[in-house]
CSV table of C-alpha atoms in Angstrom, one decimal:
chain,number,residue,atom,x,y,z
A,1,MET,CA,13.6,-37.0,30.2
A,2,ASN,CA,16.0,-35.4,32.5
A,3,VAL,CA,16.6,-32.1,30.5
A,4,ASN,CA,18.2,-30.4,33.5
A,5,VAL,CA,21.5,-31.6,32.3
A,6,GLU,CA,23.7,-28.5,33.5
A,7,LYS,CA,25.2,-26.8,29.7
A,8,THR,CA,28.3,-24.5,28.8
A,9,VAL,CA,25.1,-22.6,26.8
A,10,PRO,CA,22.6,-21.3,29.1
A,11,VAL,CA,19.0,-22.6,26.9
A,12,SER,CA,16.4,-24.2,28.6
A,13,PHE,CA,14.4,-27.3,27.1
A,14,LYS,CA,11.1,-25.2,27.4
A,15,GLU,CA,13.0,-22.4,25.1
A,16,VAL,CA,13.0,-24.9,22.2
A,17,VAL,CA,9.8,-26.6,22.7
A,18,ASP,CA,8.2,-23.2,22.3
A,19,ALA,CA,10.4,-22.3,19.6
A,20,TYR,CA,9.2,-25.0,17.8
A,21,ALA,CA,5.3,-24.3,18.3
A,22,ILE,CA,6.2,-21.0,16.7
A,23,ALA,CA,8.6,-22.1,14.1
A,24,ARG,CA,5.8,-24.7,13.2
A,25,GLN,CA,3.0,-21.9,12.2
A,26,GLY,CA,6.0,-20.8,8.8
A,27,GLY,CA,6.1,-22.5,6.1
A,28,LYS,CA,5.8,-25.7,5.0
A,29,ALA,CA,8.6,-26.0,2.5
A,30,SER,CA,11.4,-28.4,3.6
A,31,GLY,CA,15.6,-27.7,3.0
A,32,ILE,CA,18.4,-29.6,1.8
A,33,ASP,CA,17.5,-32.7,4.4
A,34,HIS,CA,13.9,-33.2,2.8
A,35,GLU,CA,12.6,-33.3,6.3
A,36,SER,CA,9.1,-32.7,7.0
A,37,TRP,CA,7.0,-30.9,9.9
A,38,LYS,CA,5.4,-34.8,9.5
A,39,ASP,CA,8.7,-36.5,9.7
A,40,PHE,CA,10.2,-34.0,12.6
A,41,GLU,CA,6.6,-35.0,14.3
A,42,ARG,CA,6.9,-38.9,14.1
A,43,ASN,CA,9.8,-38.7,16.6
A,44,LEU,CA,8.5,-35.3,19.0
A,45,GLU,CA,10.4,-35.0,21.9
A,46,LYS,CA,13.4,-37.0,20.8
A,47,ASN,CA,14.0,-34.5,18.2
A,48,LEU,CA,13.5,-30.9,20.0
A,49,TYR,CA,15.7,-32.7,22.6
A,50,VAL,CA,18.3,-33.4,20.1
A,51,VAL,CA,18.1,-29.8,18.9
A,52,TRP,CA,18.1,-28.5,22.4
A,53,ASN,CA,21.1,-30.4,23.7
A,54,ARG,CA,23.5,-29.3,20.4
A,55,LEU,CA,22.4,-25.7,21.9
A,56,ALA,CA,23.5,-26.0,25.0
A,57,SER,CA,26.0,-27.7,24.4
A,58,GLY,CA,27.6,-25.0,22.2
A,59,SER,CA,28.0,-27.7,19.5
A,60,TYR,CA,25.0,-26.4,17.0
A,61,PHE,CA,26.2,-25.8,13.6
A,62,PRO,CA,23.8,-24.9,10.7
A,63,GLN,CA,23.3,-26.8,7.4
A,64,PRO,CA,23.7,-25.4,4.4
A,65,VAL,CA,20.4,-23.2,2.9
A,66,ARG,CA,18.4,-24.2,0.4
A,67,LEU,CA,18.0,-22.2,-2.7
A,68,LYS,CA,14.8,-21.5,-4.3
A,69,MET,CA,14.8,-18.3,-7.3
A,70,ILE,CA,10.9,-17.0,-6.9
A,71,PRO,CA,10.6,-14.6,-9.9
A,72,LYS,CA,10.1,-10.8,-9.5
A,73,PRO,CA,7.3,-9.1,-12.1
A,74,ASP,CA,10.6,-7.4,-13.5
A,75,GLY,CA,11.5,-10.6,-15.2
A,76,LYS,CA,14.4,-10.5,-12.9
A,77,GLN,CA,14.8,-13.8,-10.1
A,78,ARG,CA,15.3,-13.2,-6.0
A,79,LYS,CA,16.4,-16.2,-4.0
A,80,LEU,CA,14.6,-17.7,-0.8
A,81,GLY,CA,16.9,-19.4,1.2
A,82,ILE,CA,14.9,-22.0,2.8
A,83,PRO,CA,16.7,-23.8,6.2
A,84,THR,CA,16.4,-26.8,7.8
A,85,ILE,CA,13.2,-27.3,10.2
A,86,ARG,CA,15.8,-28.0,13.1
A,87,ASP,CA,17.7,-24.7,11.7
A,88,ARG,CA,14.1,-23.0,12.2
A,89,ILE,CA,13.6,-24.1,15.7
A,90,SER,CA,17.2,-23.1,16.5
A,91,GLN,CA,16.9,-19.6,15.0
A,92,GLN,CA,13.7,-19.0,16.6
A,93,VAL,CA,15.1,-19.9,20.1
A,94,ILE,CA,17.9,-16.9,19.3
A,95,LYS,CA,15.5,-14.9,17.9
A,96,SER,CA,13.1,-14.7,20.9
A,97,ARG,CA,16.3,-13.7,23.3
A,98,MET,CA,17.3,-11.3,21.0
A,99,GLU,CA,13.7,-9.6,20.0
A,100,ALA,CA,13.1,-7.5,23.5
A,101,PRO,CA,16.3,-6.0,23.9
A,102,MET,CA,16.4,-4.4,19.8
A,103,GLU,CA,12.2,-3.8,20.2
A,104,ARG,CA,13.4,-1.1,23.0
A,105,ILE,CA,15.8,0.7,20.5
A,106,PHE,CA,13.7,0.4,17.2
A,107,SER,CA,12.8,3.7,15.8
A,108,ASP,CA,8.9,4.6,15.5
A,109,ASN,CA,9.6,4.9,12.6
A,110,SER,CA,10.2,1.0,11.3
A,111,TYR,CA,7.4,-1.1,11.5
A,112,GLY,CA,8.3,-4.6,9.3
A,113,TYR,CA,8.7,-7.7,11.1
A,114,ARG,CA,8.3,-6.1,14.8
A,115,PRO,CA,5.6,-8.1,17.3
A,116,GLY,CA,2.3,-5.7,17.4
A,117,ARG,CA,2.9,-4.2,13.8
A,118,ASN,CA,2.3,-4.6,10.3
A,119,ALA,CA,2.3,-3.7,6.8
A,120,HIS,CA,-1.0,-1.4,7.1
A,121,GLN,CA,-0.2,0.6,10.5
A,122,ALA,CA,3.0,1.7,7.6
A,123,ILE,CA,0.4,3.0,5.2
A,124,GLU,CA,-1.8,4.3,7.3
A,125,ALA,CA,1.7,6.1,8.6
A,126,VAL,CA,2.4,6.9,4.7
A,127,ASN,CA,-0.8,7.8,4.1
A,128,GLN,CA,-0.6,10.4,6.7
A,129,SER,CA,2.8,11.3,6.2
A,130,ASN,CA,1.4,12.7,2.8
A,131,ARG,CA,-0.9,14.8,3.8
A,132,GLN,CA,1.9,16.9,5.3
A,133,TYR,CA,4.7,17.3,3.6
A,134,ASP,CA,4.6,17.3,-0.5
A,135,TRP,CA,7.4,15.5,-1.5
A,136,VAL,CA,8.5,11.6,-1.3
A,137,ILE,CA,11.8,10.3,-1.8
A,138,ASP,CA,11.1,6.9,-2.9
A,139,LEU,CA,13.5,4.5,-2.1
A,140,ASP,CA,14.7,1.6,-3.4
A,141,ILE,CA,18.0,-0.3,-2.0
A,142,SER,CA,19.6,-3.0,-4.2
A,143,LYS,CA,19.3,-6.9,-3.1
A,144,PHE,CA,19.6,-5.8,0.3
A,145,PHE,CA,19.2,-8.9,2.2
A,146,ASP,CA,21.9,-10.2,-0.3
A,147,GLU,CA,24.6,-8.1,0.0
A,148,ILE,CA,24.5,-7.1,4.4
A,149,ASP,CA,27.9,-7.3,5.3
A,150,HIS,CA,28.7,-9.9,7.5
A,151,GLU,CA,30.9,-8.0,9.6
A,152,LEU,CA,28.6,-4.5,9.8
A,153,LEU,CA,25.9,-7.2,10.9
A,154,LEU,CA,28.0,-8.4,13.7
A,155,LYS,CA,28.9,-5.2,14.7
A,156,ALA,CA,25.6,-3.9,15.2
A,157,VAL,CA,24.2,-6.4,16.5
A,158,SER,CA,26.9,-6.6,19.2
A,159,MET,CA,25.8,-3.2,20.4
A,160,VAL,CA,22.3,-4.4,21.4
A,161,ILE,CA,23.5,-8.5,22.7
A,162,THR,CA,26.6,-9.2,25.0
A,163,GLU,CA,26.2,-12.7,25.5
A,164,LYS,CA,28.9,-15.1,23.1
A,165,TRP,CA,26.6,-17.8,22.6
A,166,MET,CA,24.8,-16.0,20.5
A,167,LEU,CA,27.2,-13.9,19.0
A,168,MET,CA,29.0,-17.6,17.6
A,169,TYR,CA,25.8,-19.0,16.7
A,170,ILE,CA,24.5,-15.5,14.9
A,171,ARG,CA,28.2,-15.9,12.9
A,172,ARG,CA,27.6,-19.5,12.4
A,173,ILE,CA,24.1,-19.1,10.9
A,174,LEU,CA,25.2,-15.9,8.6
A,175,GLU,CA,28.5,-18.4,7.5
A,176,ALA,CA,26.4,-21.6,6.9
A,177,PRO,CA,26.9,-21.5,3.1
A,178,GLU,CA,23.7,-21.9,0.5
A,179,ALA,CA,22.8,-24.8,-1.7
A,180,ASP,CA,21.9,-24.3,-5.2
A,181,GLU,CA,19.4,-25.8,-7.3
A,182,GLN,CA,21.2,-28.8,-8.3
A,183,GLY,CA,22.9,-29.2,-4.7
A,184,GLU,CA,26.3,-27.2,-5.0
A,185,LEU,CA,27.5,-25.8,-2.3
A,186,GLN,CA,28.5,-21.5,-2.3
A,187,SER,CA,29.9,-19.7,0.2
A,188,ARG,CA,28.7,-16.3,1.2
A,189,GLN,CA,32.1,-14.9,1.1
A,190,GLY,CA,30.9,-12.9,4.5
A,191,ARG,CA,27.3,-10.8,2.9
A,192,GLY,CA,23.9,-12.2,3.0
A,193,THR,CA,21.3,-13.1,5.5
A,194,PRO,CA,18.9,-15.1,3.9
A,195,GLN,CA,14.9,-14.2,2.5
A,196,GLY,CA,13.3,-17.2,4.4
A,197,GLY,CA,15.7,-17.1,7.6
A,198,VAL,CA,13.6,-17.5,10.7
A,199,ILE,CA,16.5,-15.2,11.7
A,200,SER,CA,17.0,-12.9,8.9
A,201,PRO,CA,14.0,-10.3,9.1
A,202,LEU,CA,14.8,-9.4,12.6
A,203,LEU,CA,18.7,-9.3,11.7
A,204,ALA,CA,18.2,-6.7,9.2
A,205,ASN,CA,15.7,-4.6,11.1
A,206,LEU,CA,19.0,-4.3,13.0
A,207,PHE,CA,21.1,-3.6,10.8
A,208,LEU,CA,19.6,-0.8,8.5
A,209,HIS,CA,18.3,0.5,12.5
A,210,TYR,CA,21.8,2.1,12.6
A,211,ALA,CA,22.9,2.4,9.4
A,212,LEU,CA,19.7,4.7,7.9
A,213,ASP,CA,16.6,4.9,10.9
A,214,ARG,CA,19.2,6.2,13.7
A,215,TRP,CA,21.1,8.7,11.1
A,216,LEU,CA,18.4,9.9,9.6
A,217,GLU,CA,16.6,10.9,13.3
A,218,LEU,CA,20.4,12.8,13.9
A,219,TYR,CA,21.3,14.2,10.7
A,220,HIS,CA,17.4,15.0,9.3
A,221,PRO,CA,15.0,15.0,11.9
A,222,GLN,CA,13.0,17.6,9.7
A,223,CYS,CA,12.3,14.8,6.9
A,224,ARG,CA,9.5,12.0,8.2
A,225,PHE,CA,10.6,8.7,7.1
A,226,ILE,CA,8.6,5.2,7.5
A,227,ARG,CA,10.5,1.9,6.7
A,228,TYR,CA,9.2,-2.1,6.4
A,229,ALA,CA,12.2,-3.8,6.5
A,230,ASP,CA,14.1,-2.8,3.4
A,231,ASP,CA,11.1,-0.6,2.1
A,232,VAL,CA,11.7,3.1,2.9
A,233,VAL,CA,9.7,6.6,2.3
A,234,ILE,CA,10.9,9.6,3.1
A,235,HIS,CA,8.9,13.0,3.2
A,236,CYS,CA,10.6,16.1,2.9
A,237,ARG,CA,8.9,19.7,2.5
A,238,THR,CA,10.7,20.5,-0.4
A,239,LEU,CA,11.9,19.1,-3.6
A,240,SER,CA,15.5,20.7,-3.2
A,241,GLU,CA,15.5,19.4,0.1
A,242,ALA,CA,14.4,15.7,-1.2
A,243,GLN,CA,16.9,16.5,-3.5
A,244,LYS,CA,19.9,17.3,-0.8
A,245,VAL,CA,18.5,13.9,1.3
A,246,MET,CA,18.2,11.4,-1.8
A,247,GLN,CA,21.8,12.2,-2.8
A,248,ALA,CA,23.2,12.0,1.4
A,249,VAL,CA,21.1,8.7,1.6
A,250,THR,CA,23.0,7.2,-1.0
A,251,GLU,CA,26.0,8.3,0.0
A,252,ARG,CA,25.2,6.8,3.9
A,253,LEU,CA,24.7,3.4,2.1
A,254,THR,CA,27.4,3.5,0.5
A,255,SER,CA,29.0,3.6,3.7
A,256,VAL,CA,28.0,0.5,5.0
A,257,LYS,CA,28.4,-1.4,2.3
A,258,LEU,CA,25.1,-0.8,0.1
A,259,ARG,CA,24.0,0.4,-3.2
A,260,VAL,CA,20.5,2.7,-4.2
A,261,ASN,CA,19.0,1.0,-7.2
A,262,GLN,CA,18.4,4.4,-8.9
A,263,THR,CA,16.8,2.8,-11.7
A,264,LYS,CA,14.2,2.6,-9.5
A,265,SER,CA,14.2,5.2,-6.4
A,266,LYS,CA,12.7,8.4,-7.4
A,267,ILE,CA,11.4,11.4,-5.8
A,268,ALA,CA,7.5,11.9,-6.1
A,269,TYR,CA,4.9,15.0,-6.1
A,270,CYS,CA,2.5,14.1,-3.6
A,271,LYS,CA,-0.5,15.8,-5.8
A,272,ASP,CA,-3.7,16.9,-5.5
A,273,SER,CA,-6.2,20.0,-5.3
A,274,ARG,CA,-4.2,21.9,-3.1
A,275,ARG,CA,-0.8,21.1,-4.5
A,276,ARG,CA,-1.0,22.1,-8.3
A,277,GLY,CA,2.5,22.3,-9.1
A,278,VAL,CA,4.8,20.1,-11.9
A,279,HIS,CA,6.6,16.8,-12.2
A,280,GLU,CA,8.3,14.5,-13.9
A,281,HIS,CA,6.7,11.7,-11.5
A,282,ASN,CA,3.0,12.3,-9.5
A,283,SER,CA,2.8,8.6,-8.2
A,284,PHE,CA,5.0,6.0,-6.0
A,285,LYS,CA,4.7,2.6,-4.6
A,286,PHE,CA,4.4,1.6,-1.3
A,287,LEU,CA,3.8,-2.8,-0.3
A,288,GLY,CA,1.8,-3.2,-2.5
A,289,PHE,CA,-0.4,-0.4,-2.8
A,290,GLN,CA,0.1,2.6,-5.2
A,291,PHE,CA,-0.5,6.5,-4.1
A,292,GLN,CA,-1.4,8.6,-6.6
A,293,PRO,CA,-3.5,11.4,-7.1
A,294,ARG,CA,-7.0,10.5,-7.3
A,295,THR,CA,-10.8,12.0,-8.5
A,296,CYS,CA,-13.2,12.2,-5.2
A,297,LYS,CA,-16.7,13.6,-5.3
A,298,SER,CA,-17.8,15.7,-2.5
A,299,LYS,CA,-21.2,15.5,0.1
A,300,ALA,CA,-21.6,19.1,-2.5
A,301,GLY,CA,-21.5,16.8,-5.5
A,302,LYS,CA,-18.2,18.7,-6.3
A,303,LEU,CA,-15.4,16.7,-8.0
A,304,PHE,CA,-11.4,17.4,-6.6
A,305,GLN,CA,-8.6,14.9,-6.6
A,306,ILE,CA,-7.1,13.2,-3.2
A,307,PHE,CA,-3.6,11.6,-3.1
A,308,ASN,CA,-4.2,8.6,-1.7
A,309,PRO,CA,-3.1,4.5,-1.8
A,310,ALA,CA,-4.9,1.2,-4.2
A,311,ILE,CA,-3.8,-1.7,-5.0
A,312,SER,CA,-1.0,-1.1,-7.2
A,313,GLY,CA,-1.4,-2.6,-11.3
A,314,ASP,CA,0.8,-4.8,-11.4
A,315,ASN,CA,-0.6,-6.6,-7.8
A,316,GLN,CA,-4.3,-6.8,-9.3
A,317,ALA,CA,-2.4,-8.3,-13.0
A,318,LYS,CA,-1.4,-11.4,-10.5
A,319,ILE,CA,-5.0,-11.5,-9.2
A,320,LYS,CA,-6.5,-12.3,-12.3
A,321,GLU,CA,-3.9,-14.6,-13.0
A,322,GLY,CA,-4.2,-16.2,-10.0
A,323,ILE,CA,-8.2,-16.5,-10.7
A,324,ARG,CA,-7.5,-17.6,-14.0
A,325,THR,CA,-4.9,-20.8,-13.1
A,326,THR,CA,-6.9,-21.4,-10.2
A,327,VAL,CA,-9.1,-22.5,-11.3
A,328,TYR,CA,-10.0,-24.6,-14.4
A,329,TRP,CA,-13.0,-22.6,-16.0
A,330,ARG,CA,-13.6,-24.8,-19.3
A,331,SER,CA,-14.8,-27.2,-17.4
A,332,THR,CA,-18.7,-27.2,-16.9
A,333,SER,CA,-18.3,-30.6,-14.5
A,334,GLN,CA,-17.8,-28.9,-12.1
A,335,SER,CA,-20.3,-27.3,-8.9
A,336,LEU,CA,-20.0,-23.7,-8.0
A,337,GLU,CA,-19.7,-24.8,-4.9
A,338,ASN,CA,-16.3,-26.7,-5.7
A,339,ILE,CA,-14.9,-22.9,-7.8
A,340,ALA,CA,-15.7,-21.4,-4.5
A,341,LYS,CA,-13.6,-24.4,-1.9
A,342,GLU,CA,-11.0,-23.9,-4.3
A,343,LEU,CA,-10.7,-19.5,-4.5
A,344,ASN,CA,-11.8,-18.6,-1.2
A,345,SER,CA,-8.7,-19.2,0.9
A,346,LYS,CA,-6.8,-17.0,-1.5
A,347,LEU,CA,-9.5,-14.6,-2.0
A,348,ARG,CA,-9.6,-14.0,2.0
A,349,GLY,CA,-6.0,-13.0,2.0
A,350,TRP,CA,-6.2,-10.8,-1.1
A,351,CYS,CA,-9.6,-8.9,1.2
A,352,GLY,CA,-7.8,-9.2,4.1
A,353,TYR,CA,-4.8,-7.2,2.9
A,354,PHE,CA,-5.4,-5.2,-0.2
A,355,ALA,CA,-9.6,-3.6,0.5
A,356,GLU,CA,-8.2,-2.1,3.4
A,357,PHE,CA,-7.5,0.9,1.5
A,358,GLY,CA,-8.8,1.9,-1.7
A,359,ILE,CA,-11.7,0.0,-2.4
A,360,ARG,CA,-12.5,0.9,-4.9
A,361,GLU,CA,-9.9,0.1,-7.1
A,362,PHE,CA,-10.2,-4.0,-5.4
A,363,ARG,CA,-14.0,-4.1,-6.6
A,364,LYS,CA,-12.9,-3.2,-9.6
A,365,THR,CA,-10.5,-6.2,-9.7
A,366,MET,CA,-13.1,-8.7,-8.0
A,367,CYS,CA,-15.1,-7.7,-10.9
A,368,TYR,CA,-12.4,-9.7,-13.4
A,369,LEU,CA,-13.5,-12.8,-11.4
A,370,GLN,CA,-17.3,-11.8,-11.3
A,371,GLU,CA,-16.7,-11.9,-15.2
A,372,LYS,CA,-15.1,-15.3,-15.0
A,373,LEU,CA,-18.2,-16.6,-12.8
A,374,ALA,CA,-21.1,-15.0,-15.7
A,375,GLY,CA,-18.7,-17.2,-18.4
A,376,TRP,CA,-18.4,-20.3,-16.6
A,377,ILE,CA,-22.3,-20.0,-16.0
A,378,LYS,CA,-23.1,-19.0,-19.6
A,379,ARG,CA,-20.9,-22.3,-20.7
A,380,LYS,CA,-22.5,-25.2,-18.1
A,381,TYR,CA,-25.6,-23.8,-18.2
A,382,LYS,CA,-26.0,-22.9,-22.1
A,383,LEU,CA,-27.4,-20.0,-22.2
A,384,LEU,CA,-27.9,-17.8,-25.0
A,385,GLY,CA,-30.1,-15.0,-24.0
A,386,LYS,CA,-29.0,-11.6,-23.5
A,387,ASN,CA,-27.7,-11.0,-20.0
A,388,GLN,CA,-28.7,-14.8,-18.5
A,389,ASN,CA,-25.8,-16.1,-17.1
A,390,TRP,CA,-25.3,-12.5,-15.1
A,391,LEU,CA,-29.1,-12.9,-14.0
A,392,ARG,CA,-28.2,-16.3,-12.8
A,393,LEU,CA,-25.1,-15.6,-10.8
A,394,LYS,CA,-27.1,-12.9,-9.3
A,395,GLU,CA,-29.8,-15.5,-8.2
A,396,TYR,CA,-26.9,-18.0,-7.1
A,397,MET,CA,-25.2,-14.6,-4.7
A,398,ARG,CA,-28.9,-13.6,-3.5
A,399,ILE,CA,-29.6,-17.7,-2.5
A,400,ASN,CA,-25.7,-18.2,-1.0
A,401,PRO,CA,-24.4,-14.3,-0.2
A,402,ASN,CA,-21.1,-16.4,1.4
A,403,LEU,CA,-20.6,-19.1,-0.7
A,404,PHE,CA,-17.2,-16.6,-1.9
A,405,HIS,CA,-15.4,-14.9,0.7
A,406,HIS,CA,-15.6,-11.7,-1.7
A,407,TRP,CA,-19.5,-11.8,-2.1
A,408,ALA,CA,-19.7,-12.1,1.8
A,409,LYS,CA,-17.6,-9.1,2.7
A,410,GLY,CA,-19.3,-7.0,-0.2
A,411,TYR,CA,-16.8,-6.6,-2.4
A,412,VAL,CA,-18.5,-6.4,-5.7
């Protein structure tokens, strides 16, 4: 196949192949055309050539994004936008071109969706700042991905990217309509970049780099902020400083057509044994963890308080719900090995993320699974004696300590 034909846009066939390899590792859900990865790969080389030909000729127009509504803990829903397989590959080509120049300008305090950075690093940065600053602004930006203004976003992109073809394709991606669950098309009306889009996190990062990060560094350098995508905390020395910065941030975000969620945003006091002040908020959440005063014991046996993160209560509830619904616990015909097979992939994810901080609280969450296992053993073997089910569970753990992932990791 000749893939060296001169085109109007400098995109190589190799870039498309590389983008496919990256995009293939992402989500499996199909877009509006219902084409799956399996369908696409039945004629892989030809389909990749079609993607490349459209990109390289300037004739690439993305298809509408399929909307899926995801329930939120507060009972509301958030929009997840699912592009087609071909659009994911095309977006990845553009994203790969954009990443290097954008990485050079991003703040060290930004951790989300960046190479070599992750949520645990952001949480640790917050943990360190809590020890240095007494006050935290827990900032919630209302419907951020839905309300990003396209013209302001394109202005931010043009500050870093000068190639006209990339700006053209980014505009087309932003303007692609959404298809609701009934298949009806909805215009974006100049706002929003869909969560679920390959390029959306990078565009969101760039928007907030200029809208918030650089602004904080220029006008409030005495504060320390940590940002992971649109999750933001800002550390201040005093309550009065935090109040002033909160007001200034609210005005700043309003000026770039974003809104602070006044109900969820708050100022919290990092209370511990050294900080004995009184404030209505002594905790805040960040990336699934809750930071709050926790009682610890020194080597000498003395109790004291530290302000540390651990898995949040709502995430504990989600894990328990996952344990309860993944396995049909009333079925005594299944084996313990079958139960482990059903749960272990989820356990790897939960343990890998939530056990990183506040291991004691995470172990309490895993106790729920132990109780479900003990209850199942009692029913399966019709055990009537006191604690016989727990003794048998301990025997299973002794014989096969790696059967369940949380056993293997020692989170029991």
